[in-house]
mmCIF file of C-alpha atoms in Angstrom:
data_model
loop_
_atom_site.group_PDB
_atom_site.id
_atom_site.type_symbol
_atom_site.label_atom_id
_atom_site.label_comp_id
_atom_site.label_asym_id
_atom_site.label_seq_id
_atom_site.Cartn_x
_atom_site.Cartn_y
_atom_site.Cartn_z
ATOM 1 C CA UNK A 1 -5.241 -18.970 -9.908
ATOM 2 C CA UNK A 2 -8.486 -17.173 -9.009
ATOM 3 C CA UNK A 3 -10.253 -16.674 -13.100
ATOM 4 C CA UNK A 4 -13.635 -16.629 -13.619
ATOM 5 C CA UNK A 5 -16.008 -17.526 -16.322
ATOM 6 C CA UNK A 6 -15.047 -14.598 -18.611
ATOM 7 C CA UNK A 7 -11.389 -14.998 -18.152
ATOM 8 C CA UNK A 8 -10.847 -12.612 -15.607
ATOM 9 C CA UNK A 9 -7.847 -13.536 -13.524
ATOM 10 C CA UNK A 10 -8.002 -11.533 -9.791
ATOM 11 C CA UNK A 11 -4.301 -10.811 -8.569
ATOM 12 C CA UNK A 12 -5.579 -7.878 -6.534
ATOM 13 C CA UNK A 13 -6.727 -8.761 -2.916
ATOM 14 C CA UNK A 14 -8.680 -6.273 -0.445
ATOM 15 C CA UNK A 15 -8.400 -6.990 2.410
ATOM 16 C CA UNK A 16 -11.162 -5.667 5.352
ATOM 17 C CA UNK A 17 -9.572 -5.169 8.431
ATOM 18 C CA UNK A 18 -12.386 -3.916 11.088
ATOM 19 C CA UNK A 19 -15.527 -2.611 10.134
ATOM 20 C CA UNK A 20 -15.318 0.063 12.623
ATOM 21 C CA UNK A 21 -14.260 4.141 11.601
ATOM 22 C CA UNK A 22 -13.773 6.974 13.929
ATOM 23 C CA UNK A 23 -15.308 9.246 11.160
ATOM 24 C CA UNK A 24 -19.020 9.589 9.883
ATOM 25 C CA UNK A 25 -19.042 10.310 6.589
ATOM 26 C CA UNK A 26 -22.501 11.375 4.792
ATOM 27 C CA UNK A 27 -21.925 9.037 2.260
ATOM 28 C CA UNK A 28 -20.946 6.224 4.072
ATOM 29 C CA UNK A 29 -22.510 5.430 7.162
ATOM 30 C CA UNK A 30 -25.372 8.086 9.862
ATOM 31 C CA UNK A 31 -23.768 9.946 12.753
ATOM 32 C CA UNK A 32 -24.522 7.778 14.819
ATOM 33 C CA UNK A 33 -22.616 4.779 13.750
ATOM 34 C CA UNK A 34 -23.839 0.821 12.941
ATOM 35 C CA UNK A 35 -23.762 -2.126 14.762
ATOM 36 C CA UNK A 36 -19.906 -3.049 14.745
ATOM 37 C CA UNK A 37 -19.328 -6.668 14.458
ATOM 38 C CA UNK A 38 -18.493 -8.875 17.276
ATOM 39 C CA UNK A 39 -14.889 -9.297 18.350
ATOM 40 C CA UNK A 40 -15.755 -12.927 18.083
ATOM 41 C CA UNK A 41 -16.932 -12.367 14.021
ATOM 42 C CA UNK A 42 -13.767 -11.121 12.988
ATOM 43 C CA UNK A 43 -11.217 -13.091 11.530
ATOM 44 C CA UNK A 44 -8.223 -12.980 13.894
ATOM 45 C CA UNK A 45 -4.580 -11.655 12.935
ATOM 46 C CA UNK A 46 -3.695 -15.232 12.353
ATOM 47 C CA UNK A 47 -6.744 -16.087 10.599
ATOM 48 C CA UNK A 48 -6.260 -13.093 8.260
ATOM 49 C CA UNK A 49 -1.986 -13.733 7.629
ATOM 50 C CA UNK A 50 -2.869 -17.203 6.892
ATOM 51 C CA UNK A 51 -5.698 -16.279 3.997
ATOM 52 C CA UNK A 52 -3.307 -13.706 2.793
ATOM 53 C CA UNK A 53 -0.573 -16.093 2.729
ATOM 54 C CA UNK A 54 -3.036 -18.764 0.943
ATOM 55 C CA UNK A 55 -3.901 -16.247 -1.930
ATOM 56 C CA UNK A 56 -0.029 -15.390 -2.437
ATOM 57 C CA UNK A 57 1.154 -18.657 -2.631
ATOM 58 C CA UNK A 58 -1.616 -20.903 -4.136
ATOM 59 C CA UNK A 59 -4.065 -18.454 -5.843
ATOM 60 C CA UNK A 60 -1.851 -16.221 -7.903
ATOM 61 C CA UNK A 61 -2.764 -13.153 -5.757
ATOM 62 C CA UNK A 62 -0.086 -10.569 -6.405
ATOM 63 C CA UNK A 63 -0.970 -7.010 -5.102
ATOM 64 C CA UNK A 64 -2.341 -7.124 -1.190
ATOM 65 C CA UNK A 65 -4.664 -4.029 -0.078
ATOM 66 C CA UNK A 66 -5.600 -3.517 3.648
ATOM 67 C CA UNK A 67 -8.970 -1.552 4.191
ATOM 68 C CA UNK A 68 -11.689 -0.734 6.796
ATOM 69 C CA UNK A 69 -13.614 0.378 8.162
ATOM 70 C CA UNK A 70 -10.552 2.018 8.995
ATOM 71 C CA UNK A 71 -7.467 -0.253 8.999
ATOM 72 C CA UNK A 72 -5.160 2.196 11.045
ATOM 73 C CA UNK A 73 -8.157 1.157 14.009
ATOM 74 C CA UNK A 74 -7.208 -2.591 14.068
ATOM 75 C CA UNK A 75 -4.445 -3.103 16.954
ATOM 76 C CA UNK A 76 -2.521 -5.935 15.017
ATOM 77 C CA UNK A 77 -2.179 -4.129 12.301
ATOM 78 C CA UNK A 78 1.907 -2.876 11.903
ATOM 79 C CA UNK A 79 2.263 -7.226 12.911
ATOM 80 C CA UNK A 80 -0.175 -8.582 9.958
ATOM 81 C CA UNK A 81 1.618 -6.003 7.126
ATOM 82 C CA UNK A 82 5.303 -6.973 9.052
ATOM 83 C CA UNK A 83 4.363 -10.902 8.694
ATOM 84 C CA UNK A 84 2.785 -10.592 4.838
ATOM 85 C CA UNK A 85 6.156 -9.218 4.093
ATOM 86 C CA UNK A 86 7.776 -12.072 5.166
ATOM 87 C CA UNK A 87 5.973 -14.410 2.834
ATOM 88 C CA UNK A 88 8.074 -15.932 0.463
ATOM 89 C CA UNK A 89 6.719 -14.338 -2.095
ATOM 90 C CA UNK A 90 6.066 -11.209 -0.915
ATOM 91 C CA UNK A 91 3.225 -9.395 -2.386
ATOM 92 C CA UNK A 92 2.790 -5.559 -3.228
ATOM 93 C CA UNK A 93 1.214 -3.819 0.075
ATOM 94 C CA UNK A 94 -0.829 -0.713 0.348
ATOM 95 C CA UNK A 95 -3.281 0.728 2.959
ATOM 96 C CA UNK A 96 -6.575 2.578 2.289
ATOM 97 C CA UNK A 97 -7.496 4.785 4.856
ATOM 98 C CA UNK A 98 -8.750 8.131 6.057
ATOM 99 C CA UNK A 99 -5.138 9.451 7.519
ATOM 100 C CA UNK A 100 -6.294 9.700 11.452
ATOM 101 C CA UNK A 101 -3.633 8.427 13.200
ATOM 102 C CA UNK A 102 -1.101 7.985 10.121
ATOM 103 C CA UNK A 103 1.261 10.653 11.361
ATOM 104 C CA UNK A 104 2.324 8.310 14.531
ATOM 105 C CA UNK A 105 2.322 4.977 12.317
ATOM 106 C CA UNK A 106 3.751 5.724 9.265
ATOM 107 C CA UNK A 107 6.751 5.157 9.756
ATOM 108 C CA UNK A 108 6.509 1.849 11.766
ATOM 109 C CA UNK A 109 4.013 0.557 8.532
ATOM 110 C CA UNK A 110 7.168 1.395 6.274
ATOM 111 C CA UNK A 111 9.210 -0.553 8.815
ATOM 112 C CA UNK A 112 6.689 -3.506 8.433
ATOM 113 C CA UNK A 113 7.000 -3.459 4.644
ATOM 114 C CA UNK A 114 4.008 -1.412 3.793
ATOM 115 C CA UNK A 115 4.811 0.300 0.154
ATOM 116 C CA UNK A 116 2.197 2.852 -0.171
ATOM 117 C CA UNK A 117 -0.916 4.679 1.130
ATOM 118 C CA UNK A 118 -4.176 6.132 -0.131
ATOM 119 C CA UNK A 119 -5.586 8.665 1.910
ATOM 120 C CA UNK A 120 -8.966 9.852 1.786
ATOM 121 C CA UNK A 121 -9.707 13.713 1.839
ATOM 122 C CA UNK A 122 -12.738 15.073 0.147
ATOM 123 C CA UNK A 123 -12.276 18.761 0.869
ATOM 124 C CA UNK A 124 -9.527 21.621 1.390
ATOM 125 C CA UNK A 125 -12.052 23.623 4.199
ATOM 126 C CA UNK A 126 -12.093 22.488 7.958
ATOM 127 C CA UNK A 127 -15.513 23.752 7.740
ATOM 128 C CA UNK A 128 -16.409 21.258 5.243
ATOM 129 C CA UNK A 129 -14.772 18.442 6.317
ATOM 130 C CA UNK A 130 -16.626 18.922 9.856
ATOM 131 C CA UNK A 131 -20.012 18.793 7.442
ATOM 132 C CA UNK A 132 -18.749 15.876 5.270
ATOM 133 C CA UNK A 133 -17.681 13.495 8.410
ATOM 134 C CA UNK A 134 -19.205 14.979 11.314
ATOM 135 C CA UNK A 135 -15.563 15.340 13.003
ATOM 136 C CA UNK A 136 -13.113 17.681 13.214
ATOM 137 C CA UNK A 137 -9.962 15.842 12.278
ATOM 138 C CA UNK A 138 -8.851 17.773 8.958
ATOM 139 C CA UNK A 139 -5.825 18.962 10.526
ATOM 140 C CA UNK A 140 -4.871 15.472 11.525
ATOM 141 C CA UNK A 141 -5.772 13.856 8.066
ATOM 142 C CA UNK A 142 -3.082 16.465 6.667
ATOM 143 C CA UNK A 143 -0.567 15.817 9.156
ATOM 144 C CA UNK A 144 -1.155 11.932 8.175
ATOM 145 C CA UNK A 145 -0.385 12.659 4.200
ATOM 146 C CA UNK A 146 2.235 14.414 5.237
ATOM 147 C CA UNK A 147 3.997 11.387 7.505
ATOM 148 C CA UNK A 148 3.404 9.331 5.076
ATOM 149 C CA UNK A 149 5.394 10.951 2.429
ATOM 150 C CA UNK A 150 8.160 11.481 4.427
ATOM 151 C CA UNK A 151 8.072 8.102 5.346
ATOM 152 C CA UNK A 152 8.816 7.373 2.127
ATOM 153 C CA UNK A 153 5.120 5.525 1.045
ATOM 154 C CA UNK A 154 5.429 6.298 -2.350
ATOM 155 C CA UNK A 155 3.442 7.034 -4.467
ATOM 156 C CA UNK A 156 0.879 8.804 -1.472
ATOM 157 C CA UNK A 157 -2.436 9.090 -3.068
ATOM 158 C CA UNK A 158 -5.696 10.923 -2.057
ATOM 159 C CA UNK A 159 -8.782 9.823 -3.038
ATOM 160 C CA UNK A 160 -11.538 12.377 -2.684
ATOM 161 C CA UNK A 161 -15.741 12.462 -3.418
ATOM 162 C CA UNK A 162 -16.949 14.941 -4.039
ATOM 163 C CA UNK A 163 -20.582 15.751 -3.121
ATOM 164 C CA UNK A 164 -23.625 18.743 -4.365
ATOM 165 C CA UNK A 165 -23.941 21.426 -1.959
ATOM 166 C CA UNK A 166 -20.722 20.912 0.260
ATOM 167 C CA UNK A 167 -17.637 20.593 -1.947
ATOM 168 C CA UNK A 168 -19.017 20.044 -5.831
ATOM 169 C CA UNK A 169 -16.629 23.227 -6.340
ATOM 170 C CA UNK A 170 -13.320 22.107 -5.145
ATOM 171 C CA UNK A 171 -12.384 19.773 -7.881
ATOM 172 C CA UNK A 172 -9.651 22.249 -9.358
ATOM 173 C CA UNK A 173 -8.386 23.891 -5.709
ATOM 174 C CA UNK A 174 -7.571 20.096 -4.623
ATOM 175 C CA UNK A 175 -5.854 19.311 -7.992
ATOM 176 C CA UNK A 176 -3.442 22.459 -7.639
ATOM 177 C CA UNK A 177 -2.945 21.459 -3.655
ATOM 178 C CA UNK A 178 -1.913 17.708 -5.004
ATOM 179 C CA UNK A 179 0.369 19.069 -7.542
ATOM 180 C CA UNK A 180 1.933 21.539 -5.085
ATOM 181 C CA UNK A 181 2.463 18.571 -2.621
ATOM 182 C CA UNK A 182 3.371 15.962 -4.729
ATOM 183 C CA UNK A 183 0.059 13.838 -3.964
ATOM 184 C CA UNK A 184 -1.721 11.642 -6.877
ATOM 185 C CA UNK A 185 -5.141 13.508 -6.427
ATOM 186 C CA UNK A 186 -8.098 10.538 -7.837
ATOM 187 C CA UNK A 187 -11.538 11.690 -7.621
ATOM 188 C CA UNK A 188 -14.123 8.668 -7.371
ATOM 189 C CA UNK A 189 -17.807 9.318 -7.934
ATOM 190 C CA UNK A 190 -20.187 8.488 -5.289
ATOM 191 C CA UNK A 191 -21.399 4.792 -5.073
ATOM 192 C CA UNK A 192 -24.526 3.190 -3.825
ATOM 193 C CA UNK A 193 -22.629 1.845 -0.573
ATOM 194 C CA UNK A 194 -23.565 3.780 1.721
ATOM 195 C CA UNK A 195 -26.034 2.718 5.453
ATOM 196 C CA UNK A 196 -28.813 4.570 4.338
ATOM 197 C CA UNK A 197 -29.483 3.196 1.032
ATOM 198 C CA UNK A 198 -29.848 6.932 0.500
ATOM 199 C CA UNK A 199 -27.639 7.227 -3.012
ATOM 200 C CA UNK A 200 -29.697 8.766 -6.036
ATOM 201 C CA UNK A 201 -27.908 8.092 -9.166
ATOM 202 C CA UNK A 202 -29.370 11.830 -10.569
ATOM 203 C CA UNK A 203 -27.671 13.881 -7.200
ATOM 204 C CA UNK A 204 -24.367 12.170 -7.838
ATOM 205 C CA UNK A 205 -21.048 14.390 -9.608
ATOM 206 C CA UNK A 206 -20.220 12.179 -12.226
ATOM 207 C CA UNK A 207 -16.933 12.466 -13.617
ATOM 208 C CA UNK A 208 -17.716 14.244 -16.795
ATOM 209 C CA UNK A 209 -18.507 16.962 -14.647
ATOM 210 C CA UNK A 210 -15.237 16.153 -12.514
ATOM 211 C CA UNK A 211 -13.567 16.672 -15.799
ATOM 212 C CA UNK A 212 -15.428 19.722 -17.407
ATOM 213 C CA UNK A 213 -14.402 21.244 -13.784
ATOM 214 C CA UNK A 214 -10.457 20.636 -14.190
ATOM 215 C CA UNK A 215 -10.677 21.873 -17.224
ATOM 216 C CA UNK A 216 -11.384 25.413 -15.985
ATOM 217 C CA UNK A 217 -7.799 25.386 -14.849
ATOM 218 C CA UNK A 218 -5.882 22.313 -15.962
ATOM 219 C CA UNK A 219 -4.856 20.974 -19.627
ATOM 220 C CA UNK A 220 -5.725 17.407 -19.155
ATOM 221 C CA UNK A 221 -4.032 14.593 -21.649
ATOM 222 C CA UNK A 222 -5.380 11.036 -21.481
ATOM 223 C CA UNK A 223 -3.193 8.297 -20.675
ATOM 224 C CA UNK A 224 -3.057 5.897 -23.034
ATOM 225 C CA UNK A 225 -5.155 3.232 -22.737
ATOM 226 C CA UNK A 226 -2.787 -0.032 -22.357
ATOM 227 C CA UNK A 227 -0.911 2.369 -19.463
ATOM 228 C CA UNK A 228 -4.194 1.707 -17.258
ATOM 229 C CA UNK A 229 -4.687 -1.646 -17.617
ATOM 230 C CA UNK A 230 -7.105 -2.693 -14.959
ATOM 231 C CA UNK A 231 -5.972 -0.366 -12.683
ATOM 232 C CA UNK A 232 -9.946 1.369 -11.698
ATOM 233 C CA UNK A 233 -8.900 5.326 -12.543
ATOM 234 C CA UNK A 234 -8.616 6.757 -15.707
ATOM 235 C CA UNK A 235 -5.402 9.019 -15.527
ATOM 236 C CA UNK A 236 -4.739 12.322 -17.013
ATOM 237 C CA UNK A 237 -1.192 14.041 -17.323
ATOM 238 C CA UNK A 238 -1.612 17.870 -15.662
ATOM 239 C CA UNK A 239 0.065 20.408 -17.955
ATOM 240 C CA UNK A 240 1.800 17.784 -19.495
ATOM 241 C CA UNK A 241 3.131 15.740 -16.760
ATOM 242 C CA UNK A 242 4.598 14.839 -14.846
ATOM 243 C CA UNK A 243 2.155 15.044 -12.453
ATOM 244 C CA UNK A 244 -1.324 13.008 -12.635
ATOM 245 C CA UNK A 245 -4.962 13.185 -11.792
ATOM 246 C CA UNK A 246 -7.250 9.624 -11.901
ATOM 247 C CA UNK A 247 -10.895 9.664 -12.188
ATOM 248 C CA UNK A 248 -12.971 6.108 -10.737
ATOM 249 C CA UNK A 249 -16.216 6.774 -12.455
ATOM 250 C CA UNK A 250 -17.276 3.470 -10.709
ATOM 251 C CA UNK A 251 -21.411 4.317 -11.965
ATOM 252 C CA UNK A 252 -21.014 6.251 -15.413
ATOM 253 C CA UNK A 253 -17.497 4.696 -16.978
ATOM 254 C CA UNK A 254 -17.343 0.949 -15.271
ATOM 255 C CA UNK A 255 -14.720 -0.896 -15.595
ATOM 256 C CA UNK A 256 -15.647 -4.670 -14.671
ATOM 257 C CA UNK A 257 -14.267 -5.992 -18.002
ATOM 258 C CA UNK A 258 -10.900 -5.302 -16.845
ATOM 259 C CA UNK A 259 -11.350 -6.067 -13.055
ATOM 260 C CA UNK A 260 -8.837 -8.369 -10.744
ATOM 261 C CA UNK A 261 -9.872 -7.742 -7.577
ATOM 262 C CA UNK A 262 -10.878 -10.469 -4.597
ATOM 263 C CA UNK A 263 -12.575 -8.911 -1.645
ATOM 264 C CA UNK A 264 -12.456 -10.098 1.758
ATOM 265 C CA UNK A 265 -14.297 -9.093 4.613
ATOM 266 C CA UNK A 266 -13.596 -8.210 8.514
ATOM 267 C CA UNK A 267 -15.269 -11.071 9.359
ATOM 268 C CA UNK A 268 -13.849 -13.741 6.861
ATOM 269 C CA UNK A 269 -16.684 -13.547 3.276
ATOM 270 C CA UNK A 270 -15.361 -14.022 -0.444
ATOM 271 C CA UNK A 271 -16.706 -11.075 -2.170
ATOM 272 C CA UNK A 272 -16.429 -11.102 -6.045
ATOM 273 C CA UNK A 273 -17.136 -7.457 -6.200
ATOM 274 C CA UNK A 274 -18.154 -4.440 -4.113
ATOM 275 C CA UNK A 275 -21.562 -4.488 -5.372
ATOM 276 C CA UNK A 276 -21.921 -8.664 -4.889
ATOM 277 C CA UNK A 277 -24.681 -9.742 -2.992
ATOM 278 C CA UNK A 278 -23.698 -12.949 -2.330
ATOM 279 C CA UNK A 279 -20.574 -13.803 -0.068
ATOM 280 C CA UNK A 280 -18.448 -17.004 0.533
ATOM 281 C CA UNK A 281 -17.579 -18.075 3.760
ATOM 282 C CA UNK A 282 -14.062 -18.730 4.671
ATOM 283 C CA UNK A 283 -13.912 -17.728 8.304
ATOM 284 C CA UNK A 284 -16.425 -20.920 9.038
ATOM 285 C CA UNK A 285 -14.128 -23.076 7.085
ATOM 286 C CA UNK A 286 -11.151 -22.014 8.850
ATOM 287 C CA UNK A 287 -12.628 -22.429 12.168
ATOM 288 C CA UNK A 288 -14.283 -26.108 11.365
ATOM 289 C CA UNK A 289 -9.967 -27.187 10.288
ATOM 290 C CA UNK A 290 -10.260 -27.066 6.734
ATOM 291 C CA UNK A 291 -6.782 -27.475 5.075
ATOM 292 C CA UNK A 292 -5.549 -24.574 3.031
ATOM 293 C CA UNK A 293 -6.410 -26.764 -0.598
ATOM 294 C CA UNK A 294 -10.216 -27.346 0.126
ATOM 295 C CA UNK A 295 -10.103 -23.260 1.696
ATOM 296 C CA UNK A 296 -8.478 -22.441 -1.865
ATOM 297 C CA UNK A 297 -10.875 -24.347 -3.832
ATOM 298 C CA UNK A 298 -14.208 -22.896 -1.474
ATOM 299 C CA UNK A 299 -12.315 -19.200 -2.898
ATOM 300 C CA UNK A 300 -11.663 -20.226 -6.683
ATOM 301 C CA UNK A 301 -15.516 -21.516 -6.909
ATOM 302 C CA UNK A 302 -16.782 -18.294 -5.621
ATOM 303 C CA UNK A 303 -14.513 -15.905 -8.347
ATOM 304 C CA UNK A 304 -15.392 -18.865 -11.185
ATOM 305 C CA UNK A 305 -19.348 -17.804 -10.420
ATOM 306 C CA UNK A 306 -18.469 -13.531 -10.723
ATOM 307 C CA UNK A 307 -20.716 -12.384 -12.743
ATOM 308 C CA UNK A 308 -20.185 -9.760 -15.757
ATOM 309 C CA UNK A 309 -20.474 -6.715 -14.067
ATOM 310 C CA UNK A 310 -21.806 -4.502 -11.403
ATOM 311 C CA UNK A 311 -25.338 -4.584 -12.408
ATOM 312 C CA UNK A 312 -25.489 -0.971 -11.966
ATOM 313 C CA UNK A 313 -26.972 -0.069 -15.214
ATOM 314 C CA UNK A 314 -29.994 -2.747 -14.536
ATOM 315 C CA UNK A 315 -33.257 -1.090 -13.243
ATOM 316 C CA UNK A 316 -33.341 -4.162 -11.283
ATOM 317 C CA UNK A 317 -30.202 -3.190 -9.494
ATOM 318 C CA UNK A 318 -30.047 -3.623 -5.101
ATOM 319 C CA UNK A 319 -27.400 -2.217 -3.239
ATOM 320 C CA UNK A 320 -25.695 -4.412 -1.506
ATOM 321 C CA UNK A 321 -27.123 -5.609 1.929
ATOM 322 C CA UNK A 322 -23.981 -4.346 3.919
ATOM 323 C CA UNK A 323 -22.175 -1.233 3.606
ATOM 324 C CA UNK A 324 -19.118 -0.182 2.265
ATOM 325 C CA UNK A 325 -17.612 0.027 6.094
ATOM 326 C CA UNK A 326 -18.563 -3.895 6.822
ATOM 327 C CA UNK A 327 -17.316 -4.551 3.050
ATOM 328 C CA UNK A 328 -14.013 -2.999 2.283
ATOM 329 C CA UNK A 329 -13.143 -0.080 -0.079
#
């Protein structure tokens, strides 16, 4: 069992496949890219089955989430979900990424065992999505949601930011397209993740305004409470239901009392929480022959030391040295 100090108990692993992304997104990383890790720094499709099968079967780990970077970018990837789901006992698998690529490898993740996507899409308008991510792949990212669905990765969810100046106004035209498509729309408010360091908490759309937005269009009913349980969106029914809309107001409305998640990185680092600091290092431990007990026990000491929360309320507050591509979403 992974619990920590305030009884937290993490059953939800992310897991960072590559730090690399074929798009730039303003909020994420500059157009020019970062310095990619090293082949050599990244824990190896064995490396990575073997942690996953570790957390399953001795840590009490049972949801499994495979992130970036982009995942869909890592060649072994349709192998690592096909071998997870061979486990013995197999956890819950779902992909996060931006839907390039997804329309020829849906149906092969299904295959694997993969049970759902998110897919990110911040905008309805080509025009915007070429300012957003500096690429012109909108048409792709559709055709990705919609492989995926027919593949049968149920539910298919989109998460979308939304930013001032480029698509603050869409909140409501995205809603109706989810509803129309049968997509669980959840709008996340900008984080201070991004390469730059360039996140001001007083240019971000917070989700009171994400809300007061929706409302222009939407009757919104809360969920109630004990349905969310520590999942990170706050859900509204749309009209009544049946159809949903989930807000991750990450900065104004955190959730860390509730948290389960266990972070690992591309290149093999324990992180207790996207805003951490501080990382473990399993990928050195794996490498030096350390049995899978004293690797277990290295992981339960790092979520026994996770602190309260995010810190993001604290003037003191640092954004974490690495970004959210070398982290994990």
């Amino acid at each position: 069992m992974l619990i920590d100090t305030y009884g937290r108990v993490a059953t939800d692993l992310r897991v960072s496949l590559t730090d690399r992304c074929n798009l730039r997104c303003t909020y994420c990383m500059p157009e020019e890219g970062l310095q990619w890790l090293a082949k050599p720094e990244l824990l190896t499709d064995d490396e990575i089955v073997r942690l996953v099968s570790l957390a399953v079967t001795r840590l009490g780990v049972t949801e499994v989430r495979f992130t970036g970077g982009e995942p869909l970018l890592r060649p072994g990837l349709v192998d690592i979900v096909s071998r997870c789901a061979e486990l013995s006992l197999r956890p819950r698998m779902s992909l996060t990424t931006n839907g390039i690529g997804l329309a020829r490898t849906a149906e092969a993740l299904r295959e694997a065992g993969l049970d759902r996507v998110n897919v990110s899409l911040d905008t309805l308008r080509p025009e915007v999505f070429r300012a957003l991510t500096r690429r012109d792949r909108h048409h792709d990212v559709l055709a990705g949601l919609a492989a995926a669905r027919a593949a049968g990765l149920d539910p298919v969810k989109v998460n979308a930011v939304l930013m001032p100046g480029l698509n603050e106004d869409e909140a409501p035209d995205l809603l109706a397209w989810a509803v129309a498509n049968d997509y669980e729309l959840r709008f996340i408010e900008q984080m201070p993740l991004d390469a730059q360091h360039g996140w001001k908490r007083d240019g971000m759309i917070t989700a009171g305004d994400i809300l007061t937005s929706l409302r222009t269009r939407f009757d919104l009913t809360a969920e109630e409470r004990e349905e969310r349980g520590s999942a990170p969106a706050e859900r509204w029914l749309v009209d009544g239901g049946p159809a949903r809309v989930g807000v991750i107001a990450s900065v104004t409305r955190p959730f860390c009392r509730a948290c389960d998640r266990t972070r690992l990185t591309a290149d093999g680092q324990v992180r207790t929480c996207l805003f951490a600091r501080e990382e473990t290092d399993l990928r050195g431990a794996l490498r030096s022959g350390a049995g899978d007990e004293e690797i277990a026990g290295l992981w339960r000491r790092a979520m026994w030391g996770k602190k309260a929360g995010s810190g993001l309320d604290d003037p003191a507050f640092l954004q974490p040295d690495r970004p959210m591509s070398a982290i994990g979403g």
